[in-house]
Amino acid sequence: MLDALTSPRFLRAALPAASFAILLAAIFYVQPRAMSYFGMNLMLQYTVPIALATIAQMFIITVNDLDLSIGPFVGLTACIGATMLADTPLLGLVALAACVAAYAALGALIHLRNLPSLVVTLGMSFVWLGIAVLVLPTPGGTAPGWVKAVVGLKTPYVPYPIIAAVAIGLVVHLALMTSSYGAVLRGAGGNPRAIGRAGWSLLKIKMVMYSAAGFFGVLSGLSLIGLTSAADAHIADRYTLYAIAGVILGGGEFVGGRVSPIGAVIGAMTLTLTGSFLTFLKISPDWQIGAQGGILIIVLALRALINRREG
Amino acid sequence: MTASDGTIVSLENVAKHFGAVRALDGVDLRVDPGMCLGLVGHNGAGKSTLMNALAGILAPDRGVMKVHGHDLTDRYSVAVAGQNGIRCVFQELSLCPNLTVAENARIFHPSLTGWGWKRRAGDMIAGKLDEIFPGHGIQPDDIVGDLSIGKRQMVEIARAFTVTDASLHLVILDEPTSSLDAVTSKQLLDFVRVEVDQGLSCILISHMLGEVLDYCDRIVVMKDGLVVAARAGAEFNRDTLVAAMGNVVEMEEIEEHEAREWQRGKTPVAVEAKTDTGNDWAPFIAHKGEIVGLAGLAAHGQTRMLLKIYEAAMRGRKTATVSGPVALVAGDRQTDGIFHLWSISRNIGIRSLRGMVRRGLIDPVAEAAMGREWQDRIKIKTPDMNDNILSLSGGNQQKALFARALASDAEIILMDDPMRGVDVGTKLEVYDLIRDEAEKGRTFLWYTTEMDELYNCDHTYVFRDGAIVADLTRKELSEEKVLQSSFKESA
């Protein structure tokens, strides 16, 4: 039993949750009033869009690629959500569907031409931003009422963002980690050649993963405007790095198809909490990003230690 | 042509060229039901290309390919091969290291879906593992990347024999025993024999001639992309088989070496070490100019011992006494050995960079000169040493790794089972080189899973459960003794 609890495999899986718990405990210690329904709701309300963007990034990382455009893409879908979707819902839905289709096409392009995803998505990040500025030149717009209603749900006892995050994690876990096609999708990250030799289409796999990323990017943009009620082309620029950091904090690895949806959601929550924690410590916002980086480094160093023990 | 005479696969005049290289140059091959066909030949003889064609990965340039009597030449693919019950176990492992054993089994079987697929896949692969390798110690929910290379190979082999909807007719095994120890190899080959007697067919590609001679009904010898001999297994013996492969090096050279056995202890001690277990029967000692073998079942602490000596020499750890600089020849060359993006010369020179620096930069002339020197000395088959290392066949890549170690200033060479999947000709060349270098005063520590290689050693230590359990001189060495020590009941 003790063996199982100290095995590298278990420690690796438990590290994201442990980091989150330690951070939460530190926050409650510094600021006991945060330990309430209202406090948690406030601290974690931006978890949902970040968690969705993190899941989107995780799909891309699963197949050994990296998406540097998820932030601007979320910004674009937020802009579409706050304009077209609110004014002419049908047109808005078509536009969002086109966004997802564009992601699938990117996946196909990257696979067929054997392009580095970094370059393609870095380029696309400017394209998304440009389109977003065209759609909504100045900050504004209004989120559709139903989006606000869904995002603003009040749940008894447990704050809504936590329930939503758990639900997101579980749904994606079921789809990617326990379904039979999910195993094939992850296998494509671990050993693409083996998957190809077993007769699966790698093109289809890439397209599935990229469209899943696009779909979750759309959800992230919509949930974001649900919270802010207006949009701006630059609203989610930071999400690109948050999403990568969230996946890695959650136990994912850049190559090899080793990812964990539940870990990614916890990673996103940890990142959101870090901001609150540093505010409670009265650290000037100028230092916050650096401090977030510091926490990231500590967690990754712990993981490296676990991995070394394993080797 | 509709009526089938029972033949599973027949190839007629199949050819495949890669640029100027004629990997296959018109090959005829027929596999009947219930036949175990041995396929032997040097590295680069075209065995792997032939297998890839059978597996549907490579489309031949010309020739006719018939499966169960139907001409499938133009519409053959991996999926079609699978539907016709043809499976391959590849030399480089084709498992996904990030998935569990059960999930890897599922990848092979498109029909394994729906509720409970994980349990069904797990039961299927565990059942097959139990059947082929009793006492394997692998759980279906183990992550493949956490398993040792031998266990990964067991999973891969067992997976090839699992059956869901399409019935199984032919399993092609490419060097299946290269990472298995003697016991599991025998388990596998016995299993294959039983399956073949029940009507399944197998193609066994192996450099272990003994396996091929003992277990195959028919042996096909390939050379330079052609079939040069195809006869019943019983008509071959070791010598005629080696002769058919075009190998003129006499096997007796090993016997001759015996006569030159070292008088142990006359030269100074080069390496002295103990394992971490504290159960060693004798300390590990190598004298200058000796070839010392590390034997036993795969992964019983031999590699750990080599790494320990390596760390003691390179990082100044006090865990072992080492008298001079060391170099390591890796066994898992894809992961630990070659730099995939570099040229052959650069791959050879990396261990000797310090001697090639001029004004703070690597001297390209010196690097190229070292590359050329070793191309000649160790006979690396390539038109240009500036080509990428991956342009070489597996055996030649391994030669480049030997060149890297031997070209360096190292006095002690550590070898981590470096001959996996290397053809006999290359092996014999490298054995000669090792003996020459040993006579010049270099010390070799050689972990090997092949009994034949131990006969090249002056002294052998047998490892079990991480500890040294036997200490054999060249005269005492015998396969029986090594196996006996490997399996001794712990008191």
Short mmCIF file of C-alpha atoms in Angstrom, two decimals, chain B residues 75-452:
data_model
loop_
_atom_site.label_atom_id
_atom_site.label_comp_id
_atom_site.label_asym_id
_atom_site.label_seq_id
_atom_site.Cartn_x
_atom_site.Cartn_y
_atom_site.Cartn_z
CA ARG B 75 -4.46 -2.49 -53.48
CA TYR B 76 -2.29 -3.85 -50.71
CA SER B 77 -2.02 -1.79 -47.53
CA VAL B 78 -1.57 -2.17 -43.80
CA ALA B 79 -5.33 -2.50 -43.39
CA VAL B 80 -5.63 -5.12 -46.14
CA ALA B 81 -2.79 -7.10 -44.58
CA GLY B 82 -4.63 -7.01 -41.26
CA GLN B 83 -7.90 -8.16 -42.84
CA ASN B 84 -6.05 -11.08 -44.40
CA GLY B 85 -4.62 -12.10 -41.07
CA ILE B 86 -1.03 -11.02 -41.69
CA ARG B 87 0.73 -9.41 -38.74
CA CYS B 88 4.22 -8.09 -38.09
CA VAL B 89 6.38 -7.69 -35.03
CA PHE B 90 8.83 -5.00 -35.98
CA GLN B 91 12.43 -4.80 -34.95
CA GLU B 92 12.09 -1.27 -33.62
CA LEU B 93 9.30 -1.53 -31.13
CA SER B 94 5.98 -0.24 -32.33
CA LEU B 95 4.22 0.22 -29.04
CA CYS B 96 3.08 3.59 -27.73
CA PRO B 97 5.11 4.18 -24.57
CA ASN B 98 2.55 6.57 -23.09
CA LEU B 99 -0.26 4.03 -23.18
CA THR B 100 -0.96 1.02 -21.00
CA VAL B 101 -0.44 -2.53 -22.18
CA ALA B 102 -4.19 -2.95 -22.66
CA GLU B 103 -4.50 0.28 -24.63
CA ASN B 104 -1.69 -0.81 -26.89
CA ALA B 105 -3.57 -4.02 -27.56
CA ARG B 106 -6.64 -2.03 -28.49
CA ILE B 107 -4.73 -0.04 -31.10
CA PHE B 108 -4.17 -3.25 -32.99
CA HIS B 109 -7.84 -4.16 -33.02
CA PRO B 110 -10.24 -1.63 -34.54
CA SER B 111 -13.18 -3.74 -33.38
CA LEU B 112 -12.35 -3.36 -29.68
CA THR B 113 -14.79 -0.58 -28.84
CA GLY B 114 -17.77 0.11 -26.66
CA TRP B 115 -18.32 -0.42 -22.95
CA GLY B 116 -15.71 -2.46 -21.18
CA TRP B 117 -13.20 -2.39 -24.05
CA LYS B 118 -10.37 -1.77 -21.62
CA ARG B 119 -11.16 -4.88 -19.63
CA ARG B 120 -11.62 -6.98 -22.74
CA ALA B 121 -8.36 -5.72 -24.24
CA GLY B 122 -6.60 -6.30 -20.91
CA ASP B 123 -7.93 -9.85 -20.57
CA MET B 124 -6.97 -10.64 -24.13
CA ILE B 125 -3.37 -9.43 -23.89
CA ALA B 126 -2.86 -10.87 -20.40
CA GLY B 127 -4.17 -14.23 -21.57
CA LYS B 128 -1.80 -14.26 -24.52
CA LEU B 129 1.14 -13.19 -22.36
CA ASP B 130 0.34 -16.01 -19.91
CA GLU B 131 0.18 -18.43 -22.80
CA ILE B 132 3.49 -17.44 -24.40
CA PHE B 133 5.57 -16.19 -21.46
CA PRO B 134 4.38 -17.83 -18.23
CA GLY B 135 5.57 -15.83 -15.23
CA HIS B 136 6.02 -12.64 -17.26
CA GLY B 137 5.02 -10.27 -14.43
CA ILE B 138 3.29 -7.74 -16.68
CA GLN B 139 -0.05 -6.18 -15.71
CA PRO B 140 -2.47 -4.96 -18.41
CA ASP B 141 -2.60 -1.50 -16.81
CA ASP B 142 1.17 -1.06 -16.69
CA ILE B 143 2.33 1.92 -18.73
CA VAL B 144 4.50 0.54 -21.51
CA GLY B 145 7.14 3.24 -21.11
CA ASP B 146 7.75 2.06 -17.53
CA LEU B 147 8.53 -1.50 -18.63
CA SER B 148 12.01 -2.77 -19.43
CA ILE B 149 12.89 -3.24 -23.08
CA GLY B 150 12.58 -7.02 -22.78
CA LYS B 151 9.09 -6.80 -21.33
CA ARG B 152 8.06 -4.32 -23.99
CA GLN B 153 9.13 -6.81 -26.60
CA MET B 154 7.12 -9.53 -24.88
CA VAL B 155 4.04 -7.30 -25.01
CA GLU B 156 4.63 -6.52 -28.64
CA ILE B 157 4.98 -10.20 -29.52
CA ALA B 158 1.95 -11.27 -27.50
CA ARG B 159 -0.06 -8.52 -29.15
CA ALA B 160 0.71 -9.86 -32.59
CA PHE B 161 -0.82 -13.21 -31.67
CA THR B 162 -4.06 -11.81 -30.25
CA VAL B 163 -7.16 -12.41 -32.33
CA THR B 164 -10.45 -10.52 -32.46
CA ASP B 165 -12.52 -10.51 -35.64
CA ALA B 166 -10.06 -11.25 -38.46
CA SER B 167 -8.51 -14.70 -38.19
CA LEU B 168 -4.75 -14.95 -38.00
CA HIS B 169 -2.79 -16.69 -40.74
CA LEU B 170 0.76 -15.36 -40.77
CA VAL B 171 2.90 -13.67 -38.12
CA ILE B 172 6.18 -12.13 -39.20
CA LEU B 173 8.71 -11.84 -36.39
CA ASP B 174 11.69 -9.56 -37.06
CA GLU B 175 14.49 -10.25 -34.58
CA PRO B 176 11.94 -11.16 -31.90
CA THR B 177 14.53 -12.45 -29.44
CA SER B 178 17.01 -9.57 -29.69
CA SER B 179 15.91 -8.10 -26.37
CA LEU B 180 14.80 -11.33 -24.72
CA ASP B 181 16.94 -13.50 -22.50
CA ALA B 182 17.54 -17.19 -23.12
CA VAL B 183 14.53 -18.40 -21.17
CA THR B 184 11.91 -16.09 -22.66
CA SER B 185 13.38 -16.65 -26.12
CA LYS B 186 12.84 -20.35 -25.70
CA GLN B 187 9.31 -19.80 -24.40
CA LEU B 188 8.54 -17.78 -27.49
CA LEU B 189 10.06 -20.20 -29.96
CA ASP B 190 8.33 -23.17 -28.36
CA PHE B 191 5.04 -21.30 -28.53
CA VAL B 192 5.63 -20.51 -32.20
CA ARG B 193 6.31 -24.20 -32.86
CA VAL B 194 3.03 -25.20 -31.21
CA GLU B 195 1.06 -22.60 -33.16
CA VAL B 196 2.72 -23.65 -36.42
CA ASP B 197 1.82 -27.28 -35.78
CA GLN B 198 -1.79 -26.11 -35.42
CA GLY B 199 -1.74 -24.48 -38.85
CA LEU B 200 -0.51 -20.94 -38.29
CA SER B 201 2.43 -19.75 -40.37
CA CYS B 202 5.38 -17.76 -39.19
CA ILE B 203 8.26 -15.95 -40.78
CA LEU B 204 11.17 -15.76 -38.36
CA ILE B 205 13.87 -13.24 -39.16
CA SER B 206 16.82 -13.72 -36.86
CA HIS B 207 20.54 -13.35 -36.58
CA MET B 208 20.60 -16.15 -34.05
CA LEU B 209 21.32 -18.93 -36.49
CA GLY B 210 20.71 -21.56 -33.84
CA GLU B 211 17.10 -20.44 -33.46
CA VAL B 212 16.52 -20.54 -37.18
CA LEU B 213 18.13 -23.97 -37.57
CA ASP B 214 16.28 -25.49 -34.64
CA TYR B 215 12.81 -24.11 -35.22
CA CYS B 216 12.28 -23.46 -38.94
CA ASP B 217 10.83 -25.89 -41.50
CA ARG B 218 12.29 -23.97 -44.35
CA ILE B 219 15.12 -21.46 -44.50
CA VAL B 220 15.45 -18.67 -47.02
CA VAL B 221 18.79 -16.91 -47.29
CA MET B 222 18.91 -13.38 -48.68
CA LYS B 223 21.85 -11.42 -49.97
CA ASP B 224 21.93 -8.06 -51.70
CA GLY B 225 18.20 -7.97 -52.28
CA LEU B 226 17.98 -11.46 -53.72
CA VAL B 227 17.06 -14.90 -52.43
CA VAL B 228 20.28 -16.89 -52.77
CA ALA B 229 19.17 -20.12 -51.14
CA ALA B 230 15.86 -21.63 -50.08
CA ARG B 231 15.82 -25.14 -48.72
CA ALA B 232 14.28 -27.26 -46.01
CA GLY B 233 15.64 -26.41 -42.59
CA ALA B 234 17.05 -29.89 -42.06
CA GLU B 235 19.31 -29.50 -45.10
CA PHE B 236 21.27 -26.71 -43.47
CA ASN B 237 23.70 -26.73 -40.65
CA ARG B 238 25.46 -23.82 -39.05
CA ASP B 239 28.39 -23.89 -41.46
CA THR B 240 26.40 -24.26 -44.65
CA LEU B 241 24.03 -21.51 -43.52
CA VAL B 242 26.87 -19.11 -42.81
CA ALA B 243 28.43 -20.06 -46.14
CA ALA B 244 25.14 -19.40 -47.95
CA MET B 245 24.98 -15.95 -46.40
CA GLY B 246 28.31 -15.26 -47.98
CA ASN B 247 30.24 -15.21 -44.77
CA VAL B 248 33.74 -16.50 -45.21
CA VAL B 249 34.95 -15.73 -41.70
CA GLU B 250 35.57 -18.97 -39.89
CA MET B 251 33.73 -19.55 -36.68
CA GLU B 252 36.78 -21.33 -35.30
CA GLU B 253 38.53 -18.08 -34.58
CA ILE B 254 36.79 -17.99 -31.26
CA GLU B 255 38.37 -21.31 -30.34
CA GLU B 256 41.76 -19.90 -31.21
CA HIS B 257 41.18 -17.07 -28.80
CA GLU B 258 40.91 -19.57 -26.02
CA ALA B 259 44.52 -20.47 -26.50
CA ARG B 260 45.54 -16.87 -25.97
CA GLU B 261 43.74 -16.66 -22.68
CA TRP B 262 45.01 -13.99 -20.38
CA GLN B 263 46.91 -14.85 -17.34
CA ARG B 264 44.55 -13.08 -15.05
CA GLY B 265 46.17 -10.73 -12.61
CA LYS B 266 49.47 -10.13 -14.38
CA THR B 267 48.45 -6.63 -15.38
CA PRO B 268 47.31 -3.85 -13.02
CA VAL B 269 43.67 -3.60 -11.96
CA ALA B 270 41.70 -1.22 -14.20
CA VAL B 271 38.28 -1.39 -12.58
CA GLU B 272 37.11 -2.58 -9.19
CA ALA B 273 33.48 -2.27 -8.16
CA LYS B 274 30.71 -3.83 -6.14
CA THR B 275 26.97 -3.82 -6.70
CA ASP B 276 24.68 -1.92 -4.36
CA THR B 277 23.04 -5.12 -3.14
CA GLY B 278 25.83 -6.18 -0.82
CA ASN B 279 25.17 -9.81 -1.84
CA ASP B 280 28.05 -10.13 -4.25
CA TRP B 281 29.65 -13.49 -4.44
CA ALA B 282 32.86 -11.77 -5.60
CA PRO B 283 33.85 -8.19 -6.30
CA PHE B 284 33.85 -7.06 -9.92
CA ILE B 285 37.46 -6.76 -11.06
CA ALA B 286 38.85 -6.06 -14.51
CA HIS B 287 42.56 -5.93 -15.25
CA LYS B 288 44.18 -3.86 -17.94
CA GLY B 289 43.89 -5.49 -21.34
CA GLU B 290 41.16 -7.91 -20.34
CA ILE B 291 37.79 -8.52 -21.92
CA VAL B 292 35.37 -9.07 -19.06
CA GLY B 293 31.85 -10.34 -19.70
CA LEU B 294 28.74 -9.43 -17.71
CA ALA B 295 26.28 -12.27 -18.14
CA GLY B 296 22.93 -13.39 -16.77
CA LEU B 297 19.32 -12.85 -17.74
CA ALA B 298 18.44 -9.51 -19.31
CA ALA B 299 18.13 -6.55 -16.91
CA HIS B 300 19.51 -8.15 -13.76
CA GLY B 301 21.84 -5.31 -12.85
CA GLN B 302 24.47 -5.53 -15.58
CA THR B 303 23.63 -2.14 -17.10
CA ARG B 304 23.47 -0.62 -13.63
CA MET B 305 26.99 -1.88 -12.95
CA LEU B 306 28.27 -0.35 -16.19
CA LEU B 307 26.63 2.97 -15.42
CA LYS B 308 28.08 2.91 -11.94
CA ILE B 309 31.57 2.48 -13.34
CA TYR B 310 30.85 5.17 -15.91
CA GLU B 311 29.75 7.64 -13.24
CA ALA B 312 32.75 6.83 -11.09
CA ALA B 313 35.04 7.66 -14.00
CA MET B 314 33.24 10.66 -15.45
CA ARG B 315 31.84 12.39 -12.38
CA GLY B 316 34.42 11.38 -9.84
CA ARG B 317 31.97 9.43 -7.69
CA LYS B 318 33.70 7.22 -5.16
CA THR B 319 31.42 4.24 -5.76
CA ALA B 320 33.97 2.33 -7.83
CA THR B 321 37.69 2.42 -8.53
CA VAL B 322 38.47 3.17 -12.14
CA SER B 323 42.01 3.70 -13.37
CA GLY B 324 41.45 5.66 -16.58
CA PRO B 325 39.00 7.40 -18.89
CA VAL B 326 36.01 5.34 -20.05
CA ALA B 327 33.66 5.30 -23.04
CA LEU B 328 30.27 3.64 -23.27
CA VAL B 329 28.84 1.85 -26.27
CA ALA B 330 25.07 1.98 -25.85
CA GLY B 331 22.84 -0.96 -26.57
CA ASP B 332 19.61 0.91 -27.20
CA ARG B 333 21.17 2.87 -30.01
CA GLN B 334 18.07 4.80 -31.04
CA THR B 335 17.60 6.29 -27.56
CA ASP B 336 21.03 6.31 -25.98
CA GLY B 337 23.42 6.05 -28.88
CA ILE B 338 23.12 8.06 -32.05
CA PHE B 339 22.40 11.74 -32.61
CA HIS B 340 19.69 11.46 -35.23
CA LEU B 341 20.28 14.82 -36.91
CA TRP B 342 24.06 14.59 -37.21
CA SER B 343 26.36 13.24 -39.87
CA ILE B 344 28.22 9.96 -39.41
CA SER B 345 31.54 11.77 -38.85
CA ARG B 346 30.10 14.04 -36.22
CA ASN B 347 28.49 11.09 -34.45
CA ILE B 348 31.90 9.42 -34.28
CA GLY B 349 33.77 12.53 -33.20
CA ILE B 350 31.55 13.63 -30.34
CA ARG B 351 33.43 11.63 -27.68
CA SER B 352 36.79 13.13 -28.80
CA LEU B 353 35.87 16.78 -29.20
CA ARG B 354 38.44 17.95 -26.68
CA GLY B 355 41.26 16.81 -28.94
CA MET B 356 39.76 18.45 -32.01
CA VAL B 357 39.32 21.99 -30.76
CA ARG B 358 41.18 24.78 -32.49
CA ARG B 359 40.78 28.34 -31.22
CA GLY B 360 37.69 27.38 -29.28
CA LEU B 361 35.94 25.84 -32.28
CA ILE B 362 35.68 22.29 -33.59
CA ASP B 363 38.25 21.75 -36.34
CA PRO B 364 36.24 20.37 -39.28
CA VAL B 365 39.38 18.96 -40.90
CA ALA B 366 40.28 16.91 -37.84
CA GLU B 367 36.70 15.71 -37.51
CA ALA B 368 36.53 14.61 -41.14
CA ALA B 369 39.93 12.92 -40.84
CA MET B 370 38.79 10.94 -37.82
CA GLY B 371 35.63 9.97 -39.69
CA ARG B 372 37.62 8.74 -42.69
CA GLU B 373 40.11 6.85 -40.57
CA TRP B 374 37.38 4.92 -38.84
CA GLN B 375 35.40 4.36 -41.99
CA ASP B 376 38.40 2.39 -43.21
CA ARG B 377 39.26 0.69 -39.96
CA ILE B 378 35.80 -0.50 -39.07
CA LYS B 379 34.37 -0.69 -42.63
CA ILE B 380 31.34 1.55 -42.35
CA LYS B 381 29.38 1.08 -45.57
CA THR B 382 28.53 4.54 -46.87
CA PRO B 383 29.45 6.65 -49.90
CA ASP B 384 30.01 9.72 -47.74
CA MET B 385 30.77 10.09 -44.05
CA ASN B 386 29.00 13.47 -44.13
CA ASP B 387 25.67 11.75 -44.76
CA ASN B 388 23.16 11.63 -41.98
CA ILE B 389 23.70 8.76 -39.55
CA LEU B 390 20.19 7.44 -40.22
CA SER B 391 21.18 6.71 -43.82
CA LEU B 392 23.13 3.74 -42.45
CA SER B 393 21.64 0.33 -41.79
CA GLY B 394 21.29 -0.71 -38.15
CA GLY B 395 24.53 -2.70 -38.08
CA ASN B 396 26.52 0.12 -39.57
CA GLN B 397 25.04 2.59 -37.10
CA GLN B 398 26.28 0.30 -34.36
CA LYS B 399 29.72 0.26 -35.99
CA ALA B 400 29.75 4.05 -35.88
CA LEU B 401 29.02 3.86 -32.16
CA PHE B 402 31.96 1.48 -31.70
CA ALA B 403 34.12 3.86 -33.68
CA ARG B 404 33.05 6.68 -31.37
CA ALA B 405 34.28 4.76 -28.33
CA LEU B 406 37.43 3.33 -29.90
CA ALA B 407 38.47 6.64 -31.47
CA SER B 408 38.41 8.32 -28.06
CA ASP B 409 41.14 8.45 -25.46
CA ALA B 410 39.24 5.92 -23.34
CA GLU B 411 41.26 3.07 -21.88
CA ILE B 412 38.20 1.27 -20.62
CA ILE B 413 35.30 0.57 -22.96
CA LEU B 414 31.90 -0.27 -21.47
CA MET B 415 29.56 -2.16 -23.77
CA ASP B 416 25.87 -2.35 -22.92
CA ASP B 417 24.73 -5.32 -25.02
CA PRO B 418 25.69 -3.47 -28.19
CA MET B 419 25.14 -6.30 -30.69
CA ARG B 420 21.34 -6.44 -30.56
CA GLY B 421 20.03 -7.03 -34.03
CA VAL B 422 23.45 -6.87 -35.67
CA ASP B 423 24.27 -9.36 -38.41
CA VAL B 424 26.88 -12.09 -38.02
CA GLY B 425 29.43 -10.56 -40.38
CA THR B 426 29.48 -7.25 -38.54
CA LYS B 427 29.68 -9.06 -35.24
CA LEU B 428 32.73 -11.05 -36.25
CA GLU B 429 34.44 -7.91 -37.51
CA VAL B 430 33.76 -6.12 -34.27
CA TYR B 431 34.94 -9.12 -32.20
CA ASP B 432 38.26 -9.00 -34.04
CA LEU B 433 38.56 -5.30 -33.43
CA ILE B 434 37.85 -5.73 -29.75
CA ARG B 435 40.50 -8.42 -29.39
CA ASP B 436 43.07 -6.29 -31.21
CA GLU B 437 42.34 -3.32 -29.02
CA ALA B 438 42.47 -5.46 -25.89
CA GLU B 439 45.89 -6.71 -26.88
CA LYS B 440 47.00 -3.10 -27.16
CA GLY B 441 46.04 -2.63 -23.53
CA ARG B 442 42.45 -1.46 -23.57
CA THR B 443 40.02 -3.01 -21.15
CA PHE B 444 36.55 -4.07 -22.27
CA LEU B 445 33.57 -4.60 -20.00
CA TRP B 446 30.99 -6.36 -22.06
CA TYR B 447 27.39 -6.94 -21.05
CA THR B 448 25.80 -9.37 -23.43
CA THR B 449 22.67 -11.51 -23.54
CA GLU B 450 24.16 -13.80 -26.18
CA MET B 451 26.05 -16.84 -24.99
CA ASP B 452 28.29 -16.91 -28.06
#
